[in-house]
CSV table of C-alpha atoms in Angstrom, one decimal:
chain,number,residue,atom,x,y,z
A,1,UNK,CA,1.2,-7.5,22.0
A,2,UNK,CA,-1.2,-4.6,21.4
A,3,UNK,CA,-3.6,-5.0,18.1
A,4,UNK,CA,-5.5,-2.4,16.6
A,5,UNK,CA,-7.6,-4.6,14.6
A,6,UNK,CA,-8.2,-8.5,14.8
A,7,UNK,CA,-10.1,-10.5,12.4
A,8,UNK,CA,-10.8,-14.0,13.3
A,9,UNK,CA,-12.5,-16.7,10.8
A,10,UNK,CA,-14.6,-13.7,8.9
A,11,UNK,CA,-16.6,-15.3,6.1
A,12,UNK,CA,-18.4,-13.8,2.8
A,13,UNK,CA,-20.8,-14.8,0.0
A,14,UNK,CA,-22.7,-13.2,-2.4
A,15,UNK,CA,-25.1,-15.8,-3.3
A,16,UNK,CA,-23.1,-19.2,-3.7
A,17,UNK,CA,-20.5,-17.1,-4.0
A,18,UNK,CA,-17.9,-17.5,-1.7
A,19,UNK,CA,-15.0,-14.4,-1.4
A,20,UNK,CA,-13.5,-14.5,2.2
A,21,UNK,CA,-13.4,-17.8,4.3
A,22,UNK,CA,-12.1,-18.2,7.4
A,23,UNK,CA,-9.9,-14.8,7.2
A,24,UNK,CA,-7.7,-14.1,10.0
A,25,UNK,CA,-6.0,-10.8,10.3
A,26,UNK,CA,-3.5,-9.6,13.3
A,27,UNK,CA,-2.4,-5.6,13.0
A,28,UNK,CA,-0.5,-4.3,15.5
A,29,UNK,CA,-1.3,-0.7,17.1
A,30,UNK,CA,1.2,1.9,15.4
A,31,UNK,CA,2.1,0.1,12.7
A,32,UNK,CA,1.5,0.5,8.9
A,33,UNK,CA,0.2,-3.0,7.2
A,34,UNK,CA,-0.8,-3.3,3.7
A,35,UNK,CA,-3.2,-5.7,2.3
A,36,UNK,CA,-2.2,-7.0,-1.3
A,37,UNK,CA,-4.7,-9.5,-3.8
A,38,UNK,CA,-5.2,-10.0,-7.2
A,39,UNK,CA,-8.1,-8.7,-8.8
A,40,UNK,CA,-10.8,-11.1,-7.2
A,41,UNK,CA,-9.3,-12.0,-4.5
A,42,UNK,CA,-11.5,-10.0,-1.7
A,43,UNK,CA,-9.3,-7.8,-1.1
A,44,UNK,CA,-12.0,-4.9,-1.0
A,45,UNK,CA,-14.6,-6.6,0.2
A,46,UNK,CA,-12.1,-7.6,3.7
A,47,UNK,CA,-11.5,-3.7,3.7
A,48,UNK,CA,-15.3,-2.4,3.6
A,49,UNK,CA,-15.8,-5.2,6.1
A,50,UNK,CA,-13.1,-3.6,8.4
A,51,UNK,CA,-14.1,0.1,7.8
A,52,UNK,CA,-17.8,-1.1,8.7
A,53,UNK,CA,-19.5,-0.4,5.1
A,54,UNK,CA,-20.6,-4.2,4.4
A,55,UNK,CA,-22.0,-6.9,6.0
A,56,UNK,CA,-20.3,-10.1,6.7
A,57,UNK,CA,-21.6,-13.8,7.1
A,58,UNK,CA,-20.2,-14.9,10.3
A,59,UNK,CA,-16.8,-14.2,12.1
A,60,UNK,CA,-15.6,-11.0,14.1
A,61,UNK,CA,-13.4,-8.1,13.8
A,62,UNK,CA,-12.6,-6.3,16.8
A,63,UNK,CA,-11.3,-2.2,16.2
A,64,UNK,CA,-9.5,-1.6,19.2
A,65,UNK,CA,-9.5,3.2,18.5
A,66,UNK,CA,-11.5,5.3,15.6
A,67,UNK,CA,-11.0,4.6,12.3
A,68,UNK,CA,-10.5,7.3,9.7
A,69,UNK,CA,-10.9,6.3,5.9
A,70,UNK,CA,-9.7,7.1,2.0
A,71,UNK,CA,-11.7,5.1,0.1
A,72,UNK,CA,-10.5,4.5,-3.3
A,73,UNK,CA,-13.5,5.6,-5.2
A,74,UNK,CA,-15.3,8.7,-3.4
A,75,UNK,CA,-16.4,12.1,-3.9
A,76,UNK,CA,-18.2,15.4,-2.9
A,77,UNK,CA,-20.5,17.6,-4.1
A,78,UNK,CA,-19.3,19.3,-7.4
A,79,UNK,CA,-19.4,22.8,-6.3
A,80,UNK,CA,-18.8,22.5,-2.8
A,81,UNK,CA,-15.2,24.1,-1.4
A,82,UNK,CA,-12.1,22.3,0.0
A,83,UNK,CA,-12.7,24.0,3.3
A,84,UNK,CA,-16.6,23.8,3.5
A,85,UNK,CA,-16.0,20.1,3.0
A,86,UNK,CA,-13.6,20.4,5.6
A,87,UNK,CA,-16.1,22.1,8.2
A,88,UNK,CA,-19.0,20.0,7.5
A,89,UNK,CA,-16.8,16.7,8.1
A,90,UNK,CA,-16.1,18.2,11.1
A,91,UNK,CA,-19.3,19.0,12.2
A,92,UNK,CA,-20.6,15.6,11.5
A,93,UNK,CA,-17.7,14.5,13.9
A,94,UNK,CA,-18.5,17.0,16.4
A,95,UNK,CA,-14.6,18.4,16.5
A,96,UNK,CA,-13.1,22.0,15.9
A,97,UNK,CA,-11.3,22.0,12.8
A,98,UNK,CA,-7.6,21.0,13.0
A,99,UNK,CA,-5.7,24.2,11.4
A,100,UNK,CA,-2.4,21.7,11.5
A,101,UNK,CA,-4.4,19.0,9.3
A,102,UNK,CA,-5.6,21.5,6.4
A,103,UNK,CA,-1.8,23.1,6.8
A,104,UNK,CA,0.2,20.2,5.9
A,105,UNK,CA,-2.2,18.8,3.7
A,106,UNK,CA,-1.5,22.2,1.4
A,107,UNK,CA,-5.6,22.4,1.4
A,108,UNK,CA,-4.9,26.6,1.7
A,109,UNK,CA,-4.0,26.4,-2.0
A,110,UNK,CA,-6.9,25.5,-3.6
A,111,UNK,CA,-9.2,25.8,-0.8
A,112,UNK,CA,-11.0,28.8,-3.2
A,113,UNK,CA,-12.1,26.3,-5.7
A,114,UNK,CA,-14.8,24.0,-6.3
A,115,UNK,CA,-14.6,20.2,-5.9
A,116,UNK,CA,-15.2,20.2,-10.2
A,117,UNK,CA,-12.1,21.9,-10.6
A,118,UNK,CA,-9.5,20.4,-8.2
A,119,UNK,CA,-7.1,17.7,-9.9
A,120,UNK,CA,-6.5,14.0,-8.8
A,121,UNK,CA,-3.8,14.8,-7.0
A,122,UNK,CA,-5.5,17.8,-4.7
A,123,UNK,CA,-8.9,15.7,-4.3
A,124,UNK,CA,-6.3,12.9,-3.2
A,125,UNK,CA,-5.3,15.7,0.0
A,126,UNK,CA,-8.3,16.8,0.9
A,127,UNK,CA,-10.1,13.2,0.5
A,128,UNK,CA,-6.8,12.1,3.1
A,129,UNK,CA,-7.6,15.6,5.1
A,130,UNK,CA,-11.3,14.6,5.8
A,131,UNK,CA,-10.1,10.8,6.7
A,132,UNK,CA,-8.1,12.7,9.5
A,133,UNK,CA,-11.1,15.1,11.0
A,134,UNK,CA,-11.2,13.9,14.4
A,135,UNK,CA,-7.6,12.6,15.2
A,136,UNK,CA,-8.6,8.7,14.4
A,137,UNK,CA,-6.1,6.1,15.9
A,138,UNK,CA,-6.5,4.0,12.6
A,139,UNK,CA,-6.5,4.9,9.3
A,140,UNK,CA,-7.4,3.1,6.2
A,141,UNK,CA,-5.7,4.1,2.8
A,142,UNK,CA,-7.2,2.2,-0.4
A,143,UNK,CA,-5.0,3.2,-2.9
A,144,UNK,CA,-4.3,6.6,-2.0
A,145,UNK,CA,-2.0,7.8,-4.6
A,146,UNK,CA,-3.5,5.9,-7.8
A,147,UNK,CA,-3.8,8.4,-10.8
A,148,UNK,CA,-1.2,10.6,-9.4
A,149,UNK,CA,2.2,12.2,-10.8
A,150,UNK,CA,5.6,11.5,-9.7
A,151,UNK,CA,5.3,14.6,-7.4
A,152,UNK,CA,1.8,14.1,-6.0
A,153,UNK,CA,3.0,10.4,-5.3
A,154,UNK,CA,5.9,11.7,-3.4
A,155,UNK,CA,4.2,14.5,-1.3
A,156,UNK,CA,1.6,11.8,-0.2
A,157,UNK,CA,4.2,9.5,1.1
A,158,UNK,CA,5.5,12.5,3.3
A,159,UNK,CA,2.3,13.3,4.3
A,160,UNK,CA,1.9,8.9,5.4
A,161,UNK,CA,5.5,9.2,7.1
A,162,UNK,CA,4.5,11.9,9.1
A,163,UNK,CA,1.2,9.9,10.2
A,164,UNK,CA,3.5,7.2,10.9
A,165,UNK,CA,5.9,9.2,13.2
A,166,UNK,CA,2.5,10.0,15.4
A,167,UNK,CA,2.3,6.5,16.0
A,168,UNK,CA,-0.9,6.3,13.9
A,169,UNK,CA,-1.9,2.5,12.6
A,170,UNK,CA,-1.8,2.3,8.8
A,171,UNK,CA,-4.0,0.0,6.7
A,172,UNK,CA,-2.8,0.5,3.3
A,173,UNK,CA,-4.1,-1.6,0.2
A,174,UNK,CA,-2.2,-0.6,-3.3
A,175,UNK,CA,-0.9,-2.0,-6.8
A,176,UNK,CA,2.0,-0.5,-6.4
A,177,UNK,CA,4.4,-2.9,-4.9
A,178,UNK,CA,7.3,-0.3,-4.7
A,179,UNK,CA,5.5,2.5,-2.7
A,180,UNK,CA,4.1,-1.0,-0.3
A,181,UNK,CA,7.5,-2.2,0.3
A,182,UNK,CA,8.5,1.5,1.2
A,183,UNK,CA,5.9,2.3,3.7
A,184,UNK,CA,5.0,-0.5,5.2
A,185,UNK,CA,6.2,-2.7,8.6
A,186,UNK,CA,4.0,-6.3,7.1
A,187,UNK,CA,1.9,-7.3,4.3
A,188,UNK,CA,-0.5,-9.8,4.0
A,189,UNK,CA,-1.2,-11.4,0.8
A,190,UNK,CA,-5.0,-12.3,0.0
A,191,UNK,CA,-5.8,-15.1,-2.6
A,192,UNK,CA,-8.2,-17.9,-2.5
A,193,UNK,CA,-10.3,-16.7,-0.7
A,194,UNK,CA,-7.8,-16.4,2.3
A,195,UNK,CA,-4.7,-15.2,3.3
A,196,UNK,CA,-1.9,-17.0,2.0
A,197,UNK,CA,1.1,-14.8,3.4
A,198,UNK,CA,1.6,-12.5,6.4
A,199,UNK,CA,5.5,-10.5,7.4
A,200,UNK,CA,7.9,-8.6,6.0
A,201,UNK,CA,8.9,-8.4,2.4
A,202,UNK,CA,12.3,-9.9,3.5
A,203,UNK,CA,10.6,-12.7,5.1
A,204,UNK,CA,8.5,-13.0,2.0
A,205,UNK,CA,11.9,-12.8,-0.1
A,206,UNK,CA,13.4,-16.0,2.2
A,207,UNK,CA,10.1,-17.9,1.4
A,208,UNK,CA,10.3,-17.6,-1.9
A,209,UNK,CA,14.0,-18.6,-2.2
A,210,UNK,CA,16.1,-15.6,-1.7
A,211,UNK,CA,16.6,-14.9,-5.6
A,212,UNK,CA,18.7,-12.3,-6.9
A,213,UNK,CA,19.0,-10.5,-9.9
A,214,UNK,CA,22.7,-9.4,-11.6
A,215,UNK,CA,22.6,-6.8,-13.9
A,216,UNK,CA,26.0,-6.7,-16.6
A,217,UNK,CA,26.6,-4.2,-18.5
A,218,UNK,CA,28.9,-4.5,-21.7
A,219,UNK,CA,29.6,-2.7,-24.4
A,220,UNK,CA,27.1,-4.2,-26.5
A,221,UNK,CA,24.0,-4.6,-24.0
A,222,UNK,CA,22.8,-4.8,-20.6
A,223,UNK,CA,21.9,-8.7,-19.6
A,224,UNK,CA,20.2,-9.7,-16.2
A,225,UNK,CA,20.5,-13.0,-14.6
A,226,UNK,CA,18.7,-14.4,-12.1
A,227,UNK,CA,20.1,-16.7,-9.2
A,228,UNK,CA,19.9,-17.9,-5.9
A,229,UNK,CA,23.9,-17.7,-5.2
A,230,UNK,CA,25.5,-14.7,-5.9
A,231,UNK,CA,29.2,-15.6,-5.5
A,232,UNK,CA,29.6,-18.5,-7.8
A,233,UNK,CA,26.9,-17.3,-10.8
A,234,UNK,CA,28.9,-13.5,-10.5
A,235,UNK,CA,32.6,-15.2,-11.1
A,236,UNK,CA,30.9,-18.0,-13.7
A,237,UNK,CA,30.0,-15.0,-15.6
A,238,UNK,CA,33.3,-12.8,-14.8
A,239,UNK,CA,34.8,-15.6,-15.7
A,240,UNK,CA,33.3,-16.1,-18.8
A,241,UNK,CA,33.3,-12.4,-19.8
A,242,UNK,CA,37.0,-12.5,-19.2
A,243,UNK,CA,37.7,-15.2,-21.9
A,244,UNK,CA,35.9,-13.9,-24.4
A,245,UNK,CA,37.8,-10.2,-23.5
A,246,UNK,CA,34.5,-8.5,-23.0
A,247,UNK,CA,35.0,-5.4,-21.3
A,248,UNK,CA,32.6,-4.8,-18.1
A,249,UNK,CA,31.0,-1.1,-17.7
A,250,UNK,CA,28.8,-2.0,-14.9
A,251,UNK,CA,27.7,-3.8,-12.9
A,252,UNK,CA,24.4,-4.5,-10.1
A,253,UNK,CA,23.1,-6.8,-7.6
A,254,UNK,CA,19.1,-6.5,-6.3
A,255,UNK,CA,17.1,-8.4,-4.4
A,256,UNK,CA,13.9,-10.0,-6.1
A,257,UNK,CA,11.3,-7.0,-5.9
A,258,UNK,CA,8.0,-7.8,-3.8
A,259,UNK,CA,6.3,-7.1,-7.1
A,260,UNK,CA,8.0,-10.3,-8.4
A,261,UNK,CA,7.4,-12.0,-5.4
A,262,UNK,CA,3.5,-10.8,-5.1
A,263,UNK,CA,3.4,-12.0,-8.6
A,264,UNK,CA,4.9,-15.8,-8.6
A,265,UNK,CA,3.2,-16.4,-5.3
A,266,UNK,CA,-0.1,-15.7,-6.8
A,267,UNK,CA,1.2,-18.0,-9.9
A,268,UNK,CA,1.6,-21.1,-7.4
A,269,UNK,CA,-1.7,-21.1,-6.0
């Protein structure tokens, strides 16, 4: 097995504060892993420790490649240009300027503005466009698409999935619990100082207890119910539908979401 970045038994305080102990982290090269905690939990401190921007107490973290990073909260000059940014970034990396970057990143269409005037969404780009100067082998995405539109959601996920085709490794730390169970391979949950889950959301799902949500539509409303056996608590309520002659319109079966899972793990500890 081939790991981009391990972190074994990294431990942080501010003052007698203590936020990460003992935290062990496997990623594997080319795949895209998200990192999910509560407010609190350390979450962005484990991150700045990774991308090298804080200091840690004791531990290690090896980076096996070059890391390119979004933070969550950054900016540039107010009156520099999308493509000046783009060239000094470059220079400071001591690489040509990708023309295939800039391209699919869409930086051509505001590239005559200044940083002021571009919108979430297009700062979102070119923030992601600079994280890619250089061709890193890792890259670390905290919260890439928060503040953005449907649309500007959407074309950063394409622009993710096409990283992820390249084989690229992913770090990606987000509230939104849909877009995480999209993109990524595993997740690691973060609470208590520690992590308290790593693997798939279906894994995550089976540890939780498989539960499943049916939603019936009647004439009169929609009602959900929520099991753990889908056969006998979907002909109980047929069942009991049928004596009462309630006509059924629809009908739908879902997993639990990992948004409800996140949310009662973090309850249980």
């Amino acid at each position: 097995m081939s790991y981009a970045i391990q972190v074994q038994e990294l431990n942080k305080s501010y003052g007698n504060n203590t936020v990460l102990k003992g935290l062990h982290i496997q990623i594997k090269s080319g795949e895209t892993f998200a990192l999910l905690g509560v407010n609190g939990a350390g979450k962005t401190t484990a991150l700045e420790c990774i991308e090298g921007l804080r200091s840690y107490d004791s531990g290690s973290i090896t980076i096996r490649g070059k890391l390119g990073i979004q933070l969550q909260s950054s900016s540039l000059p107010a009156h520099i240009k999308p493509m000046e940014a783009v060239r000094l970034f470059a220079k400071w990396n001591h690489v040509p300027v990708d023309p295939s970057v800039t391209e699919s990143l869409g930086i051509a269409e505001f590239e005559k503005k200044q940083y002021a005037q571009l919108s979430t969404g297009q700062k979102r780009r070119l923030h992601l466009a600079l994280a890619l100067i250089g061709e890193p082998d890792i890259i670390v995405l905290d919260e890439p698409t928060a503040g953005l539109d449907t649309i500007g959601r959407q074309n950063l996920h394409d622009q993710i999935r096409k990283l992820q085709t390249q084989g690229k490794t992913i770090i990606l730390a987000s509230h939104d619990m849909a877009e995480v169970e999209t993109l990524c391979d595993r997740i690691a949950i973060l609470n208590g100082k520690s992590i308290v889950f790593c693997g798939t959301a279906a894994e995550l799902r089976n540890q939780m207890g498989k539960t499943y949500f049916i939603h019936i539509k009647t004439q009169e409303d929609t009602k959900t119910y929520e099991t753990d056996n889908i056969t006998d608590t979907l002909l109980s309520l047929l069942n009991s539908l049928k004596q009462t002659d309630t006509d059924v319109l629809d009908i739908k079966v879902e997993h639990s979401s990992l948004e409800q899972n996140f949310i009662e793990i973090a309850r249980r500890l």
